[in-house]
PDB file of C-alpha atoms in Angstrom:
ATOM      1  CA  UNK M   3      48.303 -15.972  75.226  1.00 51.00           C
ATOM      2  CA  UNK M   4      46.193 -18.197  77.930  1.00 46.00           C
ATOM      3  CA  UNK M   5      43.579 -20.464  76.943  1.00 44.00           C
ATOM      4  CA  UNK M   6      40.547 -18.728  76.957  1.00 42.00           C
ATOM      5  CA  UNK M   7      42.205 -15.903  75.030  1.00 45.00           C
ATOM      6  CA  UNK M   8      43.510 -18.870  72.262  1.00 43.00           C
ATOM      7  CA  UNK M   9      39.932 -20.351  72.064  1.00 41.00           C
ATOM      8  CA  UNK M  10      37.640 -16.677  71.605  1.00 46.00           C
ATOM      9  CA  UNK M  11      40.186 -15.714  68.960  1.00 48.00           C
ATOM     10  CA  UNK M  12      39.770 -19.176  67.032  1.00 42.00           C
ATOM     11  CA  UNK M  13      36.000 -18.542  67.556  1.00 43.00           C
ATOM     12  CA  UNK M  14      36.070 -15.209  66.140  1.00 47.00           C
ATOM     13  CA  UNK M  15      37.643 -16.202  62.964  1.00 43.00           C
ATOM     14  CA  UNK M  16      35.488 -19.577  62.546  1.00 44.00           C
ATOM     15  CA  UNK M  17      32.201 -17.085  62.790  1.00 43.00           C
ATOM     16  CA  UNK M  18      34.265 -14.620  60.085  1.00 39.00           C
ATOM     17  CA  UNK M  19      35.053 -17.346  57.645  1.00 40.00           C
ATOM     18  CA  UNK M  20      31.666 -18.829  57.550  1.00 38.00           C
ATOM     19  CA  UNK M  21      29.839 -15.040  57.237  1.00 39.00           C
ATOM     20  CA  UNK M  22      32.073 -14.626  54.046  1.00 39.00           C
ATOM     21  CA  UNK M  23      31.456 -18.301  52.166  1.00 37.00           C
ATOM     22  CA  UNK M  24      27.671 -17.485  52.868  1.00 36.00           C
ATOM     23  CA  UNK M  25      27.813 -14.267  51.059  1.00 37.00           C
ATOM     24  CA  UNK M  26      25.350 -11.370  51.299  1.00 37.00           C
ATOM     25  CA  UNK M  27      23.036 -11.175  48.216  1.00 35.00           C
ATOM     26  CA  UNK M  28      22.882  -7.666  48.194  1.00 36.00           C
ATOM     27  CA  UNK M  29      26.400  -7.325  46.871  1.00 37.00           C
ATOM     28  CA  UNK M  30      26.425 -10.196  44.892  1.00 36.00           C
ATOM     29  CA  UNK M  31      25.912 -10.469  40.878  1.00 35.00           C
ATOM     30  CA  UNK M  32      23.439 -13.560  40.106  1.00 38.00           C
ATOM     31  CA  UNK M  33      25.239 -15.744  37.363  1.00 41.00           C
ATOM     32  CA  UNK M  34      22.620 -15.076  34.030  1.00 42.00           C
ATOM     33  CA  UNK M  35      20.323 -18.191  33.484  1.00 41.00           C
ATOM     34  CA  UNK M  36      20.947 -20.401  30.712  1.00 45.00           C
ATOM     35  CA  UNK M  37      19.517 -19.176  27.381  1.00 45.00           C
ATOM     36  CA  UNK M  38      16.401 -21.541  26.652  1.00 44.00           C
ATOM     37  CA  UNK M  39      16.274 -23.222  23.279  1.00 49.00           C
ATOM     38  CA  UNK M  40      13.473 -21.106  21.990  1.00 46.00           C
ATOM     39  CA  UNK M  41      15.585 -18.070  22.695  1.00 49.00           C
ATOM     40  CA  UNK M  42      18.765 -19.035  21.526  1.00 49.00           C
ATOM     41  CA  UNK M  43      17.277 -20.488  18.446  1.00 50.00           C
ATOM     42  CA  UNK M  44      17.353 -17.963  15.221  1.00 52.00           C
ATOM     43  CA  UNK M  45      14.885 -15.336  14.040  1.00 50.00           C
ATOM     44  CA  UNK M  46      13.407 -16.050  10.432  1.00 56.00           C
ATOM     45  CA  UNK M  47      13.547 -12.821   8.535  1.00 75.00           C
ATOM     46  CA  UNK M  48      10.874 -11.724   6.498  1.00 82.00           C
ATOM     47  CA  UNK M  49      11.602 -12.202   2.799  1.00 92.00           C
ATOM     48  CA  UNK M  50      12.416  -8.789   1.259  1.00 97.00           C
ATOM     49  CA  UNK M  51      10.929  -7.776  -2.036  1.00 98.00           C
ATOM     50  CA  UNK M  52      12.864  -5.128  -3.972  1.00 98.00           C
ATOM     51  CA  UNK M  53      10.526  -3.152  -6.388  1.00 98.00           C
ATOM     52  CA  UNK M  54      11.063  -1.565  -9.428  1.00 98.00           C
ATOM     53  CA  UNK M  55       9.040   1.451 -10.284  1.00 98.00           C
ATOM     54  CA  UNK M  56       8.602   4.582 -12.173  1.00 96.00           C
ATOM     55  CA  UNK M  57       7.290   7.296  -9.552  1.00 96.00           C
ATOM     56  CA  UNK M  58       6.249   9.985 -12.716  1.00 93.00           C
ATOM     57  CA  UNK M  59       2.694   8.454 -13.226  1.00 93.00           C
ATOM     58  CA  UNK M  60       0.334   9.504 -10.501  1.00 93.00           C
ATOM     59  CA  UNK M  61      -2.199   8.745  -9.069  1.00 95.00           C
ATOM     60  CA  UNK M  62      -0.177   5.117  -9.172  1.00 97.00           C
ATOM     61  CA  UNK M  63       3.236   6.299  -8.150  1.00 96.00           C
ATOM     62  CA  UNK M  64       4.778   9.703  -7.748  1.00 95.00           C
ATOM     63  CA  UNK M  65       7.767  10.923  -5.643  1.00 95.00           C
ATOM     64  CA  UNK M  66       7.402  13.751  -2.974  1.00 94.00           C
ATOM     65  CA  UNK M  67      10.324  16.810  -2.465  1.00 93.00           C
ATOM     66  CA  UNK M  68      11.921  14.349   0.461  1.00 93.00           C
ATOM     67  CA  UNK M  69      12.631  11.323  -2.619  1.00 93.00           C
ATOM     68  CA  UNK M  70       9.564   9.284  -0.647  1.00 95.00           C
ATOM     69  CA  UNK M  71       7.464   7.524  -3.010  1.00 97.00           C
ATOM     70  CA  UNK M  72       3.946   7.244  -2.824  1.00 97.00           C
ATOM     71  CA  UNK M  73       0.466   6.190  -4.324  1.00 97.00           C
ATOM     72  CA  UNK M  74      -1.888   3.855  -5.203  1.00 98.00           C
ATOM     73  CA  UNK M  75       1.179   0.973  -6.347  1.00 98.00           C
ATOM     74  CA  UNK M  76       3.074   1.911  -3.455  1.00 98.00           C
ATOM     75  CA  UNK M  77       0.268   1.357  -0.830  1.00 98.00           C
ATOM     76  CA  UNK M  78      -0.917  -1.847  -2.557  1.00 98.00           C
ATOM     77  CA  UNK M  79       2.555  -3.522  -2.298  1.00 98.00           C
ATOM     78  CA  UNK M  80       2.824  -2.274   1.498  1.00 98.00           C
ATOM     79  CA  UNK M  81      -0.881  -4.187   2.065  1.00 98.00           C
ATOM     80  CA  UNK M  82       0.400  -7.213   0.529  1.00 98.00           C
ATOM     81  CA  UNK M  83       3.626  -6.776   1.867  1.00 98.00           C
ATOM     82  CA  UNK M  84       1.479  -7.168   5.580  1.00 98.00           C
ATOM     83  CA  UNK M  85      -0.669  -9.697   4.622  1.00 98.00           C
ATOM     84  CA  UNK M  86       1.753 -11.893   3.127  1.00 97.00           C
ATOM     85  CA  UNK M  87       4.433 -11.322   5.892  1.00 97.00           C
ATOM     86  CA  UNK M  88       7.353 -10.277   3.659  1.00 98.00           C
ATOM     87  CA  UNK M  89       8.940  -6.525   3.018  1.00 98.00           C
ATOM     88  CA  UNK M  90       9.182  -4.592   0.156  1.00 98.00           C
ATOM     89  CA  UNK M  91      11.800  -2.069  -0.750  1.00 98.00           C
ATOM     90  CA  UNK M  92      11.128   0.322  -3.596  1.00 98.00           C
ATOM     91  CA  UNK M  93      13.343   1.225  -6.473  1.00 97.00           C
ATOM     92  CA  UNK M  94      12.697   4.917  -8.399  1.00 97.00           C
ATOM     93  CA  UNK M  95      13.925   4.431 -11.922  1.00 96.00           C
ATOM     94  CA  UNK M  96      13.416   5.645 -15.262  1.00 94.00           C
ATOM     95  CA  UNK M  97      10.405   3.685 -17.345  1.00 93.00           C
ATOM     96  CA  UNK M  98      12.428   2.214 -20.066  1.00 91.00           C
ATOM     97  CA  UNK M  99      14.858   0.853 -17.696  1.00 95.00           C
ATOM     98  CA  UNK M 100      12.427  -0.989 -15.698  1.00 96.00           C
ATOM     99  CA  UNK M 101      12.218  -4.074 -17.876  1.00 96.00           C
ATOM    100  CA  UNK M 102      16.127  -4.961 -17.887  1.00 97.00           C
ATOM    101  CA  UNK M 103      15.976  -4.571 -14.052  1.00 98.00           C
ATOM    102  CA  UNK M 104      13.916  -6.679 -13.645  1.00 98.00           C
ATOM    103  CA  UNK M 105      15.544  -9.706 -16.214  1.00 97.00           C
ATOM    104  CA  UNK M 106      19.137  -8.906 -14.437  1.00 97.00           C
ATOM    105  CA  UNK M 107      17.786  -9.491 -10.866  1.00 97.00           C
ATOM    106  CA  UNK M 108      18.647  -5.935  -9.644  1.00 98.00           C
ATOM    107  CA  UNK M 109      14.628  -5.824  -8.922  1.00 98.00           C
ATOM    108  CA  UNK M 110      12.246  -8.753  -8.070  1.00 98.00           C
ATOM    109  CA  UNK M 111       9.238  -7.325  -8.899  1.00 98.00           C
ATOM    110  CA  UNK M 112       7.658  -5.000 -11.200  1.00 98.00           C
ATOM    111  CA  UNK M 113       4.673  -2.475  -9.634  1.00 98.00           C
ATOM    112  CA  UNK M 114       4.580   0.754 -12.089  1.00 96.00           C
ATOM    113  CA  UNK M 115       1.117   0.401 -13.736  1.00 95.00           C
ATOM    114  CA  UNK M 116       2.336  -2.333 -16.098  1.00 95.00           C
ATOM    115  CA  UNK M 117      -0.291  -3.898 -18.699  1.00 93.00           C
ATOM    116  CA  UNK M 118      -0.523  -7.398 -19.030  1.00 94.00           C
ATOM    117  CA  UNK M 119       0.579  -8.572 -22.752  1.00 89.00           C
ATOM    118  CA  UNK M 120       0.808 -11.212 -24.233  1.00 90.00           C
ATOM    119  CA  UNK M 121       4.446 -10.666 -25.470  1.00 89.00           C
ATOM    120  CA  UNK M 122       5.439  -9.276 -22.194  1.00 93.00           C
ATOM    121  CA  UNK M 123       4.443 -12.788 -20.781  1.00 95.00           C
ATOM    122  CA  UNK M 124       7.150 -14.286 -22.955  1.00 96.00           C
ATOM    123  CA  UNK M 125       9.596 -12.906 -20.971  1.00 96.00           C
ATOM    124  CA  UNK M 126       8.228 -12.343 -17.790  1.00 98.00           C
ATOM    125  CA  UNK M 127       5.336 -13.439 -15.116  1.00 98.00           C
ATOM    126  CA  UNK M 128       2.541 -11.792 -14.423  1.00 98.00           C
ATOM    127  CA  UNK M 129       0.187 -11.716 -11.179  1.00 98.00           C
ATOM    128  CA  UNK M 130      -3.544 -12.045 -11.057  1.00 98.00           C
ATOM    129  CA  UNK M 131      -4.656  -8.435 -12.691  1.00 98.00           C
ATOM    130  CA  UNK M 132      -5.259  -5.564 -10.030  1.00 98.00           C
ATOM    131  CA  UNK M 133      -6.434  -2.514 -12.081  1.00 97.00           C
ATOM    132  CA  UNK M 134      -8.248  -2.076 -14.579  1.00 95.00           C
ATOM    133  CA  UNK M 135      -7.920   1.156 -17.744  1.00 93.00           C
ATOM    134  CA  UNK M 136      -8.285   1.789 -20.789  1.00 92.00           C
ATOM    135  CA  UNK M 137      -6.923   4.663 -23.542  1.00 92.00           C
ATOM    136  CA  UNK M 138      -8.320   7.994 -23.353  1.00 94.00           C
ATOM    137  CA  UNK M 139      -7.520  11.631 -25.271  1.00 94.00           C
ATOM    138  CA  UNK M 140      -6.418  13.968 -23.119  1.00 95.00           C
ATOM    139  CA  UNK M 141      -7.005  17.633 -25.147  1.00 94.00           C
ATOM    140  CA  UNK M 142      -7.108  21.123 -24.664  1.00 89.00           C
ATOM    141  CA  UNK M 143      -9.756  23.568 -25.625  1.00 81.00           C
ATOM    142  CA  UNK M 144     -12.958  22.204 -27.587  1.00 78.00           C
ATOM    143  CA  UNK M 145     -10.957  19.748 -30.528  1.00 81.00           C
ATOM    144  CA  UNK M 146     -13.995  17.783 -31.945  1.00 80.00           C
ATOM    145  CA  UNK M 147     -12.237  13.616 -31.478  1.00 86.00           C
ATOM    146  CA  UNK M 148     -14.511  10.999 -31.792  1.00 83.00           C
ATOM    147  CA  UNK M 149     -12.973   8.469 -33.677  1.00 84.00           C
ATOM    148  CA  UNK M 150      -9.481   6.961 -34.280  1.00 84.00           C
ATOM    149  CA  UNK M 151      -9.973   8.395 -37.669  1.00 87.00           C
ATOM    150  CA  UNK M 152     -10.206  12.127 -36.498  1.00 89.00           C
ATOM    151  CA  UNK M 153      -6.934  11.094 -34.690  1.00 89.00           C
ATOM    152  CA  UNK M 154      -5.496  10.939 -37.974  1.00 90.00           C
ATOM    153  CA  UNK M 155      -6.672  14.387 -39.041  1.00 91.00           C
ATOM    154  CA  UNK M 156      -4.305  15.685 -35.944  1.00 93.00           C
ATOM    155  CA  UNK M 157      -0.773  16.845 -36.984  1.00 93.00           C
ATOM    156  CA  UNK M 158       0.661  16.350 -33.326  1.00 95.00           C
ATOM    157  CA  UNK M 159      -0.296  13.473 -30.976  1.00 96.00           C
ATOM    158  CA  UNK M 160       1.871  12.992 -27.921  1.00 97.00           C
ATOM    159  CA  UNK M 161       2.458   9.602 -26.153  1.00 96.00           C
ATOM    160  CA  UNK M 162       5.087   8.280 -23.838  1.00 94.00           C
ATOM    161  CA  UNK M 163       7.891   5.742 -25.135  1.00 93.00           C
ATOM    162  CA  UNK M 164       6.931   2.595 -24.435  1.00 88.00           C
ATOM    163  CA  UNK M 165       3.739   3.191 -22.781  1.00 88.00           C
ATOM    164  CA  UNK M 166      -0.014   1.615 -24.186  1.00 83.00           C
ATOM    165  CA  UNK M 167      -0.724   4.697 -25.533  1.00 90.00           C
ATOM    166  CA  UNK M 168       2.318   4.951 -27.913  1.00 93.00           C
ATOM    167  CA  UNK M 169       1.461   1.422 -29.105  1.00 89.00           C
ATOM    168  CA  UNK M 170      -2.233   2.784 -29.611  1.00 90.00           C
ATOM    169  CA  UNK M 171      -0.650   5.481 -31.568  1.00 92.00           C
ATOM    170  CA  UNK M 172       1.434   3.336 -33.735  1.00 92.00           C
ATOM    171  CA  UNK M 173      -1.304   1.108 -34.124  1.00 89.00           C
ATOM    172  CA  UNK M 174      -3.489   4.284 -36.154  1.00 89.00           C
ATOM    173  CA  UNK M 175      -1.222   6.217 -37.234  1.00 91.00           C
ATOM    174  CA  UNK M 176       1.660   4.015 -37.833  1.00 93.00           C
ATOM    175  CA  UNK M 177       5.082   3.082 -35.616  1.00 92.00           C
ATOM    176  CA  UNK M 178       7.119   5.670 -37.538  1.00 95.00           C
ATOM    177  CA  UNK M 179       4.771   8.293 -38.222  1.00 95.00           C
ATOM    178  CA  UNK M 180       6.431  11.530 -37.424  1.00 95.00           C
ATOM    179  CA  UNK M 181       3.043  12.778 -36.147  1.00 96.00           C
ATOM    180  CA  UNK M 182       3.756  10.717 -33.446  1.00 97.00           C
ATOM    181  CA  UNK M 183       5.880  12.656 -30.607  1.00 97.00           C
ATOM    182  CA  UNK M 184       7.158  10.685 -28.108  1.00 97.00           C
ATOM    183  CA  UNK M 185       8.306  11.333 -24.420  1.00 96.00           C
ATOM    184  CA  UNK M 186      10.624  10.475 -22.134  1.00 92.00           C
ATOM    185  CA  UNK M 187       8.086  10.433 -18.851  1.00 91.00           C
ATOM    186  CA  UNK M 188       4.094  11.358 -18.493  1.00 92.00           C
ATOM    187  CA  UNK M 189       5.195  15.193 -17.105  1.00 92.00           C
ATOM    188  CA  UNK M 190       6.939  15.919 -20.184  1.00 95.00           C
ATOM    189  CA  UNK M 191       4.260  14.674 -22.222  1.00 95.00           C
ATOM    190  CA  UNK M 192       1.513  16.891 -20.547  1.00 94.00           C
ATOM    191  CA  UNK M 193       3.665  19.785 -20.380  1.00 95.00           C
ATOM    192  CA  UNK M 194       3.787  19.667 -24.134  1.00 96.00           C
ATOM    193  CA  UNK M 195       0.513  19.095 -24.819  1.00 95.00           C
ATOM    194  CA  UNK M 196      -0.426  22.100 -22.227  1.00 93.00           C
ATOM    195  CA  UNK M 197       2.464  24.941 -23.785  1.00 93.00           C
ATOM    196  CA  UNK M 198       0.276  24.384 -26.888  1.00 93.00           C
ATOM    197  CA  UNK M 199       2.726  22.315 -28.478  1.00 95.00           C
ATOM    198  CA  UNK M 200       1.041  18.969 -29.276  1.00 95.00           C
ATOM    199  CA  UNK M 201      -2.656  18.534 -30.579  1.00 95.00           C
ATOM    200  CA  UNK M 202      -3.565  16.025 -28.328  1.00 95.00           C
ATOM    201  CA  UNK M 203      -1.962  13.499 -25.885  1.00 96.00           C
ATOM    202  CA  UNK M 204      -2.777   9.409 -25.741  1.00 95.00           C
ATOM    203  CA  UNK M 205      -2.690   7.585 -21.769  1.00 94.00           C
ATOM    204  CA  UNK M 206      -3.719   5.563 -19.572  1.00 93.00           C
ATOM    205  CA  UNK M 207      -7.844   6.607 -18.658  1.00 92.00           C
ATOM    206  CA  UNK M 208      -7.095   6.697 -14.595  1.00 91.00           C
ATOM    207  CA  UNK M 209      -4.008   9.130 -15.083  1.00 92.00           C
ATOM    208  CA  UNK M 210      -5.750  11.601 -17.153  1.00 94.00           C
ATOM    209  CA  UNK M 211      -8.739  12.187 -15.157  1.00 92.00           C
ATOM    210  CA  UNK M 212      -6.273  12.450 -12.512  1.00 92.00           C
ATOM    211  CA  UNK M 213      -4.442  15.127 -14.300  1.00 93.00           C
ATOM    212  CA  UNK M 214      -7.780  16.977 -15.183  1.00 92.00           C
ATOM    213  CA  UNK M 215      -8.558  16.656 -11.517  1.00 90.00           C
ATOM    214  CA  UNK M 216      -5.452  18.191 -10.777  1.00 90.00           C
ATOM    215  CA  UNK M 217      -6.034  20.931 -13.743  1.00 89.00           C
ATOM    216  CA  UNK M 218      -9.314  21.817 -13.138  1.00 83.00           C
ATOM    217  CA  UNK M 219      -8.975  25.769 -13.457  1.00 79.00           C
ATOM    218  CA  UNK M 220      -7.647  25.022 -17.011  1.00 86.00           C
ATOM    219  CA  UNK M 221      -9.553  23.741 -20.027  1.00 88.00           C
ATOM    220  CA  UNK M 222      -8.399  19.951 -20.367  1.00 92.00           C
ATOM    221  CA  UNK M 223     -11.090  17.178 -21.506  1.00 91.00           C
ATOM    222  CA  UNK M 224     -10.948  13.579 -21.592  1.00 92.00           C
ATOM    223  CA  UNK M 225     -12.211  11.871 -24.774  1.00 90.00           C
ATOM    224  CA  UNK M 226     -12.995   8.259 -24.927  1.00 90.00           C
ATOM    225  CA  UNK M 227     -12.388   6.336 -27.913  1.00 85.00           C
ATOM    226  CA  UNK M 228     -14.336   3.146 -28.498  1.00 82.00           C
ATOM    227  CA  UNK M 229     -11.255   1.594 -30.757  1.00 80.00           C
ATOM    228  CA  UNK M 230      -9.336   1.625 -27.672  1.00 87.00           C
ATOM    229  CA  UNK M 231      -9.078  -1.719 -26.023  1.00 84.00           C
ATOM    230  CA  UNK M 232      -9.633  -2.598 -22.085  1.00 90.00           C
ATOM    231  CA  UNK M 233      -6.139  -3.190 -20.332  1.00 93.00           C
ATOM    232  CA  UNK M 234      -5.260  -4.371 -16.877  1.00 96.00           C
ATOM    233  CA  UNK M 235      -2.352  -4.051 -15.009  1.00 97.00           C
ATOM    234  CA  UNK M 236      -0.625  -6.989 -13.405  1.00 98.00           C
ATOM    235  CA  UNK M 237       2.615  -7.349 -10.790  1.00 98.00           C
ATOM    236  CA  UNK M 238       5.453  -8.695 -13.239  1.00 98.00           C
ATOM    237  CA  UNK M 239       7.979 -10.608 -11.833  1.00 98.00           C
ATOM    238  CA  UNK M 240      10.671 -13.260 -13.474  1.00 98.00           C
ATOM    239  CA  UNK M 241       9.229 -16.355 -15.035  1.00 97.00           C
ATOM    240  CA  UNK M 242      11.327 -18.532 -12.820  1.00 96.00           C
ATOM    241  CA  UNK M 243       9.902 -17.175  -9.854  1.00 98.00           C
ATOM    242  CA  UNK M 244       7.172 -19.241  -9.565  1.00 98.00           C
ATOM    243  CA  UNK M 245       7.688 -18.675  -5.369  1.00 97.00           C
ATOM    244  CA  UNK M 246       7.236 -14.753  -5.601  1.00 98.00           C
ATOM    245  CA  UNK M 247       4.375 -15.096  -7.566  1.00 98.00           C
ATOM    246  CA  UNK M 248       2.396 -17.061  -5.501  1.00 98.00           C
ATOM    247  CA  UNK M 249       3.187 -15.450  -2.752  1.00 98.00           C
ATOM    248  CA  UNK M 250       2.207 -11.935  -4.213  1.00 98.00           C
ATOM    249  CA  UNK M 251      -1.421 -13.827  -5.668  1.00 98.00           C
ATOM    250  CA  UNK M 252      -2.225 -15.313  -2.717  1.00 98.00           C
ATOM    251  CA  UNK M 253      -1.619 -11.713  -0.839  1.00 98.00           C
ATOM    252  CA  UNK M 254      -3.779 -10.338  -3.502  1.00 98.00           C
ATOM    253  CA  UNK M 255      -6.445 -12.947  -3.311  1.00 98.00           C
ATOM    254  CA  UNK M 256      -6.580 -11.945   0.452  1.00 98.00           C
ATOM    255  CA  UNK M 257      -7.130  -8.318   1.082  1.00 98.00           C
ATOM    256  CA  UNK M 258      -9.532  -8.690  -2.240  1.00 98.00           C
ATOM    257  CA  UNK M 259     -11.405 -10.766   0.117  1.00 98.00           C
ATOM    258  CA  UNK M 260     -11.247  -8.650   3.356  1.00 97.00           C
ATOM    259  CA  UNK M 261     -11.662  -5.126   1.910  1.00 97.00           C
ATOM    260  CA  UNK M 262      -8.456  -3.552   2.088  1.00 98.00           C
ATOM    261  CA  UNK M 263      -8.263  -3.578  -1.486  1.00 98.00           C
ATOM    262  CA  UNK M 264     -11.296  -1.433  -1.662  1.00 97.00           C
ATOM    263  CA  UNK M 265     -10.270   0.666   0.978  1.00 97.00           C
ATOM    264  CA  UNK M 266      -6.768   1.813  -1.008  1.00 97.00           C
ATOM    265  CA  UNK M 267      -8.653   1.696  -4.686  1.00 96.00           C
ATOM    266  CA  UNK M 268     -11.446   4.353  -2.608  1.00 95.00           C
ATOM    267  CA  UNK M 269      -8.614   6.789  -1.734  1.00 95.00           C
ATOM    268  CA  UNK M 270      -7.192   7.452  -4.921  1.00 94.00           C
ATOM    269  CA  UNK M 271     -10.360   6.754  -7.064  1.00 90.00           C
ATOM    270  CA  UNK M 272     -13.898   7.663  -6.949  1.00 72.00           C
ATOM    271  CA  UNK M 273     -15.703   4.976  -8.985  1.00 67.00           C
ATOM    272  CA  UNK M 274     -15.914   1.235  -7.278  1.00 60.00           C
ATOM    273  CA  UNK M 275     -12.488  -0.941  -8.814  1.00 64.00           C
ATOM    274  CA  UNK M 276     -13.760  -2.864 -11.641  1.00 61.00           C
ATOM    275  CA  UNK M 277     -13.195  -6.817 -11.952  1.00 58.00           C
ATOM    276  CA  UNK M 278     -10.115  -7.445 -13.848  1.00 59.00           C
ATOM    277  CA  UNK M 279     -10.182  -9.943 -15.801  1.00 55.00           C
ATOM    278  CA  UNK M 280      -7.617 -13.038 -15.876  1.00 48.00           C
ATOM    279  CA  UNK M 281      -4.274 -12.149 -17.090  1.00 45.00           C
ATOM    280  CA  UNK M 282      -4.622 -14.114 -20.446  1.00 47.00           C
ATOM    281  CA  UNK M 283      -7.448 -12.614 -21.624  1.00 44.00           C
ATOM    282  CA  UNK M 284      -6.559  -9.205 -20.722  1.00 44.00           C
ATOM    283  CA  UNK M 285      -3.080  -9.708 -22.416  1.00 45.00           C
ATOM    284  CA  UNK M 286      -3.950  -6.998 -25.401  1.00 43.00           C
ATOM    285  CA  UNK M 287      -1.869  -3.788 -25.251  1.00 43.00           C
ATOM    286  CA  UNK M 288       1.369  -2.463 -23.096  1.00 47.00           C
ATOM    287  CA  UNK M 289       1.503   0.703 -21.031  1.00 52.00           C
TER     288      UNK M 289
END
């Protein structure tokens, strides 16, 4: 090989070598930038709420065909549940279970139309009151009630376990009055009571005029009774849970204060939400 032949073949590869350690940026992969602190750094989650309820007492909570439950309790949780930035999961389960749950931890709150009482609040906490009712008589056909004593003229009066009205019940008639017939769940009870099998039936005022609503091709009538006391429902959660319970009041206080409340008590109810009054002075009955 001559000279000339030596040097433009040295050339050639000089030129080669330095095209490939420049690269071409079109086939090459750019290394992925550092991860900054604020991205590498962990996402909070939102504090989850699991809560207990009884979906079988509508307008407050019922469950659909698909197991989804819904209602006035369920949307009220899901607006404080925004305003508060937490989550809440819901738990379907049978009323007289609901209490346990709650003590054992398998639920952290309480949202199924639950009065305040004073010997509920030995064992558990309640929120700020959020709804306000009182004991009605649901009936059907014309039965002439006026009075807790024309309650005791009735040889069948229907109430749920546990709920105000069978403690209203008790209260007139006795605890172990066998007038007294007691039901597992509100659907039971009014199914009784509408088969012709029960005189009259004792609940919660909101319910029954949303059953009657429901019923109004059929001859059901609400009857106020004077001797009934004013209740108010309150957001029960453990008595060591001082944390959840703020949280939940202060969520409360909130979309009291910017309408929302008013806007989910107007969907399920036609008359304006009355003021509840502060747990301790509305601690008189039970559901």
């Amino acid at each position: 090989m001559n000279m000339k032949k030596w040097l433009a073949t040295v050339l050639a590869c000089s030129a080669v070598a330095l095209s490939g350690c420049g690269g071409n940026s079109s086939n090459q992969t750019a290394a992925p930038a550092p991860a900054s602190d604020a991205a590498s750094a962990p996402v909070a989650e939102a504090k989850v709420l699991r809560v207990g309820m009884n979906a079988e007492f509508p307008p407050f909570e019922s469950q659909d065909a698909q197991g989804q439950v819904h209602g006035f309790d369920v949307d009220l949780l899901n607006a404080l549940a925004k305003e508060g930035g937490f989550q809440v999961e819901f738990k379907n389960q049978p009323w007289d279970s609901l209490f346990n749950s709650l003590k054992n931890g398998d639920v952290d709150v309480l949202a199924s139309a639950v009065t305040i009482t004073e010997e509920r609040m030995q064992s558990m906490a309640f929120t700020d009151p959020y709804f306000q009712i009182s004991q009605v008589v649901l009936v059907q056909g014309d039965k002439n009630i006026a009075s807790v004593e024309d309650l005791k003229n009735l040889s069948r009066v229907g109430v749920v376990t546990g709920n105000t009205g069978d403690l209203a019940a008790g209260k007139i008639l006795g605890a172990t009055n066998p007038k007294i017939a007691r039901f597992e769940n509100l659907p039971l009870l009014l199914k009784e009571l509408e088969n012709g099998g029960l005189e009259a039936a004792i609940s919660d005022s909101s319910v029954v005029m949303e059953f009657i609503k429901n019923n109004s091709g059929k001859s059901f009538s609400m009857i106020e009774i004077p001797d009934f006391d004013t209740e108010n429902y309150g957001l029960a959660v453990r008595k060591d849970d001082a944390a959840t319970l703020d949280m939940l009041n202060k969520a409360l206080a909130a979309i009291r204060a910017n309408g929302e409340y008013d806007r989910i008590h107007s969907q399920y109810f036609a008359k304006p939400a009355a003021p509840a009054a502060a747990s301790e002075a509305a601690a008189s009955e039970a559901k």
